[in-house]
Amino acid sequence: MPELALTPRNTLPADAAKAALAGRVWRPDVEGPAVVVLRGDDLVDITGAFATMRDLCETSDPAAALRAAKGETIGSLAAILANTPPDVRDAGKPWLLAPLDLQAVKAAGVTFAVSMLERVIEEKARGNPAAAATIRTEIGKLIGDDLSKLKPGSPEAMHLKEVLIKQGAWSQYLEVGIGPDAEIFTKAPPMSAVGTGVDAGLHPASTWNNPEPEIVLIVASTGTIVGATLGNDVNLRDVEGRSALLLGKAKDNNAAAAVGPFIRFFDAGFTLDHVRNTTVTLTVEGPDGFRLEGSSSIAKISRDPADLAGQMLNPNHQYPDGAALYLGTMFAPIKDRDTPGGGFTHKYGDIVTIAAPELGALTNRMRRTDECEPWTFGASHLMRNLAKRGLL
């Protein structure tokens, strides 16, 4: 069976030495989390300067603030990564957490043509994976499979909408895929995200589900996009396929929002334009010997990342602690796993790795949500812990 084995080499960005990388680590000696910066081979606790990751993201120049912050070295990245997987963890030593804390965890849906078509297929199949292959062919014949050049809300998009309505093929997913308004929803509560090296959750009621590899933007309360990281917007296709009103149950489950490994803040060497041209890869390694690989580029996105961030946070929608925004899945795995035409679904024990050269790799093992580590440390616990440590 594949195992979680994290090292700096298989976790960090290719140019980590020049990147402004911030993360969070659980420190058993203070019974709470620390905001850390990667310096050389070590992780340095800068919680004395920035009590929360939210505070660091709210500075005028987070990359510069991160580089200037003084702190205490708490261990090598290699040792802390090795101690992160739950099965091998020494609870008396530090381990890596998701790099988010008080930020709202939001997600944009149906932002890529391929994933939009898969959402339409889910809806038409009513959550039945066996019907998906036939419907996929029918939908492809009707509207094609390359809508990446169609600008949402444009006259051309509205014309396509009219044609589809007349043919009885319109879908709520096509509405947010090519209409003027993006789908922005709440993925998970603040403090609930899991990081790299730990188990990610699949609700045991689901029999058709998949990983969703995504870039996650880090947005300050002002609306300024200050950095990026990787995310797995774990999705229950059968649940959402039955009804889009079940989106909360399909998306917001224990350990179902994976983010990490680190936030990379924007600076001269890494900007939003780099994000716009990033290629993200997905690898799934199963306990049954199954292996799936895929990749896609943010350049194929239907809505610009800045537009998505602007639709999320604006004078009508405020987030005083900022937000993390999943940009939408670029790769919907459909490779047959067990039976011809049966498509893809997870098995417990799958190792999922989402990677990009500029952002590193986010690796998680898939488990039942009720068998993943329970979420017990929320915002109130963080505030009490920081106050006890004299950091508030």
Short mmCIF file of C-alpha atoms in Angstrom, two decimals:
data_model
loop_
_atom_site.label_atom_id
_atom_site.label_comp_id
_atom_site.label_asym_id
_atom_site.label_seq_id
_atom_site.Cartn_x
_atom_site.Cartn_y
_atom_site.Cartn_z
CA MET A 1 0.00 0.00 0.00
CA PRO A 2 1.33 3.47 -0.82
CA GLU A 3 2.52 5.42 2.21
CA LEU A 4 2.87 9.07 3.13
CA ALA A 5 6.57 9.85 3.11
CA LEU A 6 7.32 13.57 3.17
CA THR A 7 10.70 15.14 2.56
CA PRO A 8 11.75 18.68 1.67
CA ARG A 9 12.60 17.43 -1.81
CA ASN A 10 9.09 16.14 -2.55
CA THR A 11 7.32 19.00 -0.75
CA LEU A 12 8.98 22.32 -1.56
CA PRO A 13 8.81 24.47 -4.72
CA ALA A 14 11.63 24.02 -7.19
CA ASP A 15 12.98 27.49 -6.34
CA ALA A 16 12.33 27.30 -2.59
CA ALA A 17 15.64 29.00 -1.74
CA LYS A 18 14.36 32.31 -3.09
CA ALA A 19 10.66 31.92 -2.24
CA ALA A 20 8.85 33.67 0.63
CA LEU A 21 7.28 30.61 2.25
CA ALA A 22 5.15 30.75 5.39
CA GLY A 23 3.38 27.92 7.17
CA ARG A 24 1.99 26.76 10.48
CA VAL A 25 3.33 24.15 12.85
CA TRP A 26 1.79 22.56 15.94
CA ARG A 27 4.09 23.02 18.93
CA PRO A 28 3.35 20.50 21.69
CA ASP A 29 5.51 22.47 24.15
CA VAL A 30 3.07 25.42 24.00
CA GLU A 31 0.01 23.28 23.19
CA GLY A 32 -0.76 25.43 20.19
CA PRO A 33 0.14 26.48 16.64
CA ALA A 34 3.03 28.65 15.48
CA VAL A 35 3.37 30.78 12.36
CA VAL A 36 6.67 29.79 10.75
CA VAL A 37 8.98 30.87 7.95
CA LEU A 38 11.31 28.56 6.04
CA ARG A 39 14.90 29.72 6.35
CA GLY A 40 17.43 27.42 4.80
CA ASP A 41 16.69 23.93 6.06
CA ASP A 42 14.87 25.10 9.20
CA LEU A 43 11.47 26.36 10.26
CA VAL A 44 11.56 29.51 12.38
CA ASP A 45 8.68 30.42 14.71
CA ILE A 46 7.70 34.08 14.11
CA THR A 47 4.50 34.00 16.17
CA GLY A 48 5.98 36.70 18.40
CA ALA A 49 5.84 39.05 15.42
CA PHE A 50 2.65 37.70 13.83
CA ALA A 51 0.30 35.89 16.20
CA THR A 52 -1.71 34.49 13.30
CA MET A 53 -1.22 33.86 9.61
CA ARG A 54 -4.09 36.27 9.11
CA ASP A 55 -2.01 39.05 10.70
CA LEU A 56 0.92 38.37 8.38
CA CYS A 57 -1.36 38.40 5.32
CA GLU A 58 -2.81 41.78 6.36
CA THR A 59 0.54 43.59 6.20
CA SER A 60 1.22 45.89 3.25
CA ASP A 61 3.98 43.57 1.98
CA PRO A 62 3.76 40.09 3.50
CA ALA A 63 6.84 38.76 1.69
CA ALA A 64 9.01 41.58 3.04
CA ALA A 65 7.47 41.31 6.51
CA LEU A 66 8.11 37.57 6.51
CA ARG A 67 11.76 37.99 5.57
CA ALA A 68 12.30 40.67 8.23
CA ALA A 69 10.56 38.86 11.09
CA LYS A 70 12.72 37.55 13.90
CA GLY A 71 12.01 34.31 15.66
CA GLU A 72 13.08 31.03 17.18
CA THR A 73 14.21 27.98 15.20
CA ILE A 74 11.99 25.07 16.23
CA GLY A 75 13.45 22.33 14.05
CA SER A 76 14.49 21.26 10.61
CA LEU A 77 11.85 21.06 7.91
CA ALA A 78 12.90 17.46 7.24
CA ALA A 79 12.26 16.39 10.84
CA ILE A 80 8.94 18.23 11.10
CA LEU A 81 7.70 16.80 7.79
CA ALA A 82 8.70 13.28 8.84
CA ASN A 83 6.71 13.72 12.05
CA THR A 84 3.55 14.98 10.32
CA PRO A 85 1.76 11.78 9.11
CA PRO A 86 -0.55 10.65 11.95
CA ASP A 87 0.54 6.98 11.84
CA VAL A 88 4.17 7.77 12.67
CA ARG A 89 3.78 10.97 14.67
CA ASP A 90 5.54 11.52 17.98
CA ALA A 91 3.00 13.72 19.77
CA GLY A 92 5.80 15.29 21.79
CA LYS A 93 7.45 16.81 18.70
CA PRO A 94 6.26 19.50 16.22
CA TRP A 95 4.32 18.68 13.05
CA LEU A 96 3.13 20.67 10.04
CA LEU A 97 -0.40 22.12 9.84
CA ALA A 98 -2.42 23.74 7.07
CA PRO A 99 -1.02 27.25 6.46
CA LEU A 100 -4.41 28.93 7.07
CA ASP A 101 -5.97 29.98 10.35
CA LEU A 102 -8.64 32.72 10.62
CA GLN A 103 -9.23 33.23 6.90
CA ALA A 104 -12.59 32.30 5.39
CA VAL A 105 -12.18 29.22 3.20
CA LYS A 106 -14.02 29.87 -0.06
CA ALA A 107 -14.13 28.15 -3.43
CA ALA A 108 -15.02 29.04 -7.00
CA GLY A 109 -16.87 26.41 -8.96
CA VAL A 110 -17.18 25.62 -12.64
CA THR A 111 -14.30 27.85 -13.74
CA PHE A 112 -12.82 25.45 -16.31
CA ALA A 113 -14.59 24.10 -19.39
CA VAL A 114 -13.70 20.48 -18.64
CA SER A 115 -14.92 20.60 -15.06
CA MET A 116 -18.04 22.48 -16.17
CA LEU A 117 -18.95 19.65 -18.53
CA GLU A 118 -18.35 17.13 -15.75
CA ARG A 119 -20.74 19.06 -13.49
CA VAL A 120 -23.37 18.98 -16.23
CA ILE A 121 -22.79 15.24 -16.52
CA GLU A 122 -23.15 14.78 -12.75
CA GLU A 123 -26.46 16.59 -12.85
CA LYS A 124 -27.79 14.63 -15.82
CA ALA A 125 -26.61 11.31 -14.32
CA ARG A 126 -28.35 12.06 -11.00
CA GLY A 127 -25.32 10.80 -9.10
CA ASN A 128 -25.08 7.51 -11.04
CA PRO A 129 -21.51 6.96 -12.34
CA ALA A 130 -22.63 4.16 -14.66
CA ALA A 131 -24.65 6.66 -16.71
CA ALA A 132 -21.86 9.23 -16.96
CA ALA A 133 -20.00 7.85 -20.01
CA THR A 134 -23.07 7.89 -22.25
CA ILE A 135 -24.13 11.34 -21.12
CA ARG A 136 -20.58 12.65 -21.57
CA THR A 137 -20.69 11.63 -25.24
CA GLU A 138 -24.12 13.18 -25.77
CA ILE A 139 -23.17 16.49 -24.15
CA GLY A 140 -19.91 16.62 -26.10
CA LYS A 141 -21.75 16.23 -29.39
CA LEU A 142 -24.07 19.08 -28.49
CA ILE A 143 -21.73 21.76 -27.17
CA GLY A 144 -18.22 20.40 -27.75
CA ASP A 145 -15.53 19.96 -25.15
CA ASP A 146 -13.49 23.14 -25.61
CA LEU A 147 -15.22 26.20 -24.23
CA SER A 148 -12.03 27.68 -22.81
CA LYS A 149 -12.07 30.58 -25.30
CA LEU A 150 -15.67 31.48 -24.53
CA LYS A 151 -15.70 34.51 -22.20
CA PRO A 152 -18.36 34.16 -19.49
CA GLY A 153 -21.07 36.79 -19.82
CA SER A 154 -20.07 37.73 -23.38
CA PRO A 155 -22.63 38.05 -26.20
CA GLU A 156 -21.30 34.77 -27.64
CA ALA A 157 -21.87 33.03 -24.31
CA MET A 158 -25.38 34.40 -24.03
CA HIS A 159 -26.14 33.19 -27.55
CA LEU A 160 -24.95 29.70 -26.63
CA LYS A 161 -27.19 29.86 -23.56
CA GLU A 162 -30.22 30.64 -25.76
CA VAL A 163 -29.42 27.74 -28.09
CA LEU A 164 -29.06 25.29 -25.21
CA ILE A 165 -32.30 26.39 -23.60
CA LYS A 166 -34.15 25.84 -26.88
CA GLN A 167 -32.70 22.32 -27.11
CA GLY A 168 -33.59 21.49 -23.51
CA ALA A 169 -29.95 21.11 -22.54
CA TRP A 170 -29.50 24.09 -20.25
CA SER A 171 -28.02 23.43 -16.80
CA GLN A 172 -27.40 25.45 -13.65
CA TYR A 173 -23.73 24.53 -14.08
CA LEU A 174 -23.63 26.07 -17.54
CA GLU A 175 -25.21 29.20 -16.02
CA VAL A 176 -22.25 29.78 -13.69
CA GLY A 177 -19.77 28.43 -16.23
CA ILE A 178 -20.57 30.84 -19.05
CA GLY A 179 -22.93 33.35 -17.42
CA PRO A 180 -21.86 36.69 -15.89
CA ASP A 181 -21.79 35.55 -12.26
CA ALA A 182 -19.20 33.16 -10.87
CA GLU A 183 -20.10 30.45 -8.41
CA ILE A 184 -18.42 31.34 -5.11
CA PHE A 185 -19.27 29.15 -2.12
CA THR A 186 -17.99 28.43 1.36
CA LYS A 187 -15.80 25.35 1.27
CA ALA A 188 -15.12 25.00 4.99
CA PRO A 189 -15.09 26.97 8.27
CA PRO A 190 -11.96 28.88 9.30
CA MET A 191 -9.42 26.69 11.15
CA SER A 192 -10.80 23.44 9.71
CA ALA A 193 -8.43 22.91 6.76
CA VAL A 194 -5.89 20.08 6.88
CA GLY A 195 -2.36 20.35 5.56
CA THR A 196 0.02 18.12 3.69
CA GLY A 197 0.99 14.72 5.05
CA VAL A 198 -2.26 13.96 6.84
CA ASP A 199 -5.50 12.16 6.04
CA ALA A 200 -8.16 13.87 3.91
CA GLY A 201 -11.77 12.89 4.36
CA LEU A 202 -14.35 11.09 2.23
CA HIS A 203 -17.87 10.81 3.64
CA PRO A 204 -18.64 7.06 4.03
CA ALA A 205 -22.06 7.55 2.40
CA SER A 206 -20.39 8.44 -0.92
CA THR A 207 -19.61 5.86 -3.59
CA TRP A 208 -18.60 8.27 -6.40
CA ASN A 209 -16.04 10.92 -5.49
CA ASN A 210 -12.80 12.45 -6.66
CA PRO A 211 -9.95 14.83 -5.84
CA GLU A 212 -10.09 18.36 -7.22
CA PRO A 213 -6.56 19.78 -7.70
CA GLU A 214 -6.61 23.56 -7.46
CA ILE A 215 -4.60 26.72 -6.90
CA VAL A 216 -5.72 28.56 -3.76
CA LEU A 217 -5.37 32.35 -3.70
CA ILE A 218 -4.64 34.12 -0.42
CA VAL A 219 -6.64 37.36 -0.31
CA ALA A 220 -6.29 40.07 2.34
CA SER A 221 -9.34 41.84 3.79
CA THR A 222 -8.67 44.76 1.43
CA GLY A 223 -9.16 42.48 -1.57
CA THR A 224 -5.45 42.43 -2.37
CA ILE A 225 -4.22 39.03 -3.55
CA VAL A 226 -1.03 38.47 -1.52
CA GLY A 227 -0.02 34.90 -2.33
CA ALA A 228 -1.01 31.39 -3.29
CA THR A 229 -0.84 27.76 -2.27
CA LEU A 230 -2.29 24.41 -3.40
CA GLY A 231 -5.60 22.83 -2.51
CA ASN A 232 -7.63 19.65 -2.85
CA ASP A 233 -11.33 20.54 -2.95
CA VAL A 234 -12.42 16.96 -2.21
CA ASN A 235 -15.80 16.38 -3.88
CA LEU A 236 -18.59 13.82 -3.54
CA ARG A 237 -19.87 13.55 -7.11
CA ASP A 238 -22.84 11.36 -6.27
CA VAL A 239 -24.08 13.74 -3.57
CA GLU A 240 -23.76 16.93 -5.64
CA GLY A 241 -25.11 15.09 -8.68
CA ARG A 242 -28.35 14.28 -6.85
CA SER A 243 -28.94 17.97 -6.18
CA ALA A 244 -26.80 21.11 -6.26
CA LEU A 245 -28.60 22.07 -3.03
CA LEU A 246 -26.54 19.32 -1.37
CA LEU A 247 -23.31 21.23 -2.16
CA GLY A 248 -22.60 21.71 1.55
CA LYS A 249 -22.76 17.96 2.19
CA ALA A 250 -20.70 17.25 -0.93
CA LYS A 251 -17.97 19.73 0.00
CA ASP A 252 -17.88 20.57 3.72
CA ASN A 253 -16.94 17.44 5.64
CA ASN A 254 -14.31 16.62 8.24
CA ALA A 255 -10.81 16.89 6.71
CA ALA A 256 -12.25 17.54 3.23
CA ALA A 257 -10.45 20.88 2.68
CA ALA A 258 -6.75 20.18 2.14
CA VAL A 259 -4.44 23.19 1.73
CA GLY A 260 -0.66 23.54 1.60
CA PRO A 261 2.12 22.85 2.02
CA PHE A 262 3.05 26.54 2.48
CA ILE A 263 1.74 29.92 1.43
CA ARG A 264 4.03 31.49 -1.12
CA PHE A 265 3.75 35.28 -0.89
CA PHE A 266 4.03 37.47 -3.96
CA ASP A 267 7.31 39.28 -4.55
CA ALA A 268 9.48 40.19 -7.54
CA GLY A 269 10.10 36.51 -8.29
CA PHE A 270 6.53 35.24 -7.91
CA THR A 271 3.45 37.20 -8.94
CA LEU A 272 -0.16 36.69 -9.97
CA ASP A 273 1.05 36.35 -13.55
CA HIS A 274 3.05 33.29 -12.47
CA VAL A 275 -0.16 31.84 -11.01
CA ARG A 276 -2.00 32.55 -14.25
CA ASN A 277 0.49 30.35 -16.10
CA THR A 278 1.03 27.64 -13.51
CA THR A 279 0.58 24.01 -14.49
CA VAL A 280 -0.81 21.82 -11.73
CA THR A 281 -0.33 18.05 -11.74
CA LEU A 282 -2.39 15.36 -10.05
CA THR A 283 -1.24 11.87 -9.09
CA VAL A 284 -3.40 9.23 -7.41
CA GLU A 285 -1.73 6.04 -6.15
CA GLY A 286 -4.14 3.41 -4.89
CA PRO A 287 -3.77 0.48 -2.49
CA ASP A 288 -5.00 -1.67 -5.40
CA GLY A 289 -2.03 -0.71 -7.58
CA PHE A 290 -4.10 1.79 -9.53
CA ARG A 291 -2.27 4.92 -10.70
CA LEU A 292 -3.75 8.01 -12.28
CA GLU A 293 -1.91 11.06 -13.56
CA GLY A 294 -3.20 14.29 -15.02
CA SER A 295 -2.32 17.94 -15.42
CA SER A 296 -3.74 21.22 -16.58
CA SER A 297 -2.78 24.85 -16.75
CA ILE A 298 -4.44 27.79 -15.04
CA ALA A 299 -4.09 29.46 -18.44
CA LYS A 300 -7.17 27.45 -19.48
CA ILE A 301 -9.36 29.03 -16.81
CA SER A 302 -12.54 30.68 -18.07
CA ARG A 303 -12.46 33.51 -15.52
CA ASP A 304 -9.31 35.39 -14.55
CA PRO A 305 -8.15 34.73 -10.95
CA ALA A 306 -8.36 38.46 -10.16
CA ASP A 307 -11.97 38.55 -11.37
CA LEU A 308 -12.83 35.58 -9.15
CA ALA A 309 -11.21 37.23 -6.14
CA GLY A 310 -13.11 40.43 -6.93
CA GLN A 311 -16.42 38.59 -7.11
CA MET A 312 -15.65 36.99 -3.74
CA LEU A 313 -14.48 40.05 -1.80
CA ASN A 314 -15.88 43.51 -2.60
CA PRO A 315 -18.05 46.25 -1.03
CA ASN A 316 -20.96 43.79 -0.97
CA HIS A 317 -18.97 40.90 0.54
CA GLN A 318 -16.43 41.62 3.27
CA TYR A 319 -14.08 39.27 5.10
CA PRO A 320 -12.23 41.14 7.86
CA ASP A 321 -9.81 38.22 8.35
CA GLY A 322 -9.24 37.79 4.63
CA ALA A 323 -9.98 34.64 2.66
CA ALA A 324 -8.44 31.69 0.90
CA LEU A 325 -10.06 31.06 -2.49
CA TYR A 326 -9.89 27.76 -4.35
CA LEU A 327 -9.86 28.74 -8.04
CA GLY A 328 -11.75 25.71 -9.33
CA THR A 329 -10.73 22.28 -10.48
CA MET A 330 -8.77 21.92 -13.68
CA PHE A 331 -8.81 18.14 -13.87
CA ALA A 332 -11.82 15.86 -13.41
CA PRO A 333 -10.53 12.25 -13.39
CA ILE A 334 -12.69 9.93 -15.47
CA LYS A 335 -10.28 7.02 -16.05
CA ASP A 336 -12.00 3.68 -15.49
CA ARG A 337 -10.81 2.05 -12.29
CA ASP A 338 -12.78 -1.12 -11.59
CA THR A 339 -15.07 -1.75 -14.55
CA PRO A 340 -15.20 -0.49 -18.16
CA GLY A 341 -17.39 2.59 -18.26
CA GLY A 342 -17.41 2.81 -14.48
CA GLY A 343 -15.16 5.85 -14.36
CA PHE A 344 -13.06 6.91 -11.40
CA THR A 345 -13.82 6.96 -7.72
CA HIS A 346 -11.57 6.91 -4.68
CA LYS A 347 -10.67 3.94 -2.56
CA TYR A 348 -9.72 4.40 1.06
CA GLY A 349 -5.96 4.52 1.29
CA ASP A 350 -5.44 6.42 -1.98
CA ILE A 351 -2.45 8.76 -1.87
CA VAL A 352 -3.25 12.01 -3.68
CA THR A 353 -0.48 14.42 -4.66
CA ILE A 354 -1.24 17.84 -6.13
CA ALA A 355 1.88 19.69 -7.25
CA ALA A 356 3.16 22.75 -9.11
CA PRO A 357 6.79 23.78 -9.61
CA GLU A 358 6.23 27.21 -8.01
CA LEU A 359 4.19 25.95 -5.04
CA GLY A 360 5.54 22.52 -4.13
CA ALA A 361 3.37 19.50 -3.40
CA LEU A 362 0.30 18.80 -1.28
CA THR A 363 0.05 15.11 -0.41
CA ASN A 364 -2.79 13.42 1.48
CA ARG A 365 -4.10 9.93 2.17
CA MET A 366 -7.83 9.43 1.65
CA ARG A 367 -9.76 8.05 4.61
CA ARG A 368 -13.31 8.00 5.92
CA THR A 369 -14.23 11.37 7.41
CA ASP A 370 -15.09 9.72 10.72
CA GLU A 371 -11.67 8.03 10.83
CA CYS A 372 -9.63 11.16 10.07
CA GLU A 373 -8.29 13.18 12.99
CA PRO A 374 -11.25 15.05 14.52
CA TRP A 375 -11.32 18.83 14.26
CA THR A 376 -11.20 20.08 17.86
CA PHE A 377 -9.08 23.27 17.74
CA GLY A 378 -11.14 26.21 16.49
CA ALA A 379 -10.88 29.99 16.56
CA SER A 380 -11.86 30.24 20.23
CA HIS A 381 -9.18 27.72 21.19
CA LEU A 382 -6.61 29.68 19.17
CA MET A 383 -7.47 32.95 20.91
CA ARG A 384 -7.27 31.39 24.38
CA ASN A 385 -3.98 29.70 23.53
CA LEU A 386 -2.41 32.90 22.18
CA ALA A 387 -3.60 34.84 25.21
CA LYS A 388 -2.10 32.22 27.55
CA ARG A 389 1.22 32.59 25.69
CA GLY A 390 1.11 36.37 26.04
CA LEU A 391 0.82 36.91 22.29
CA LEU A 392 -2.44 38.88 22.26
#
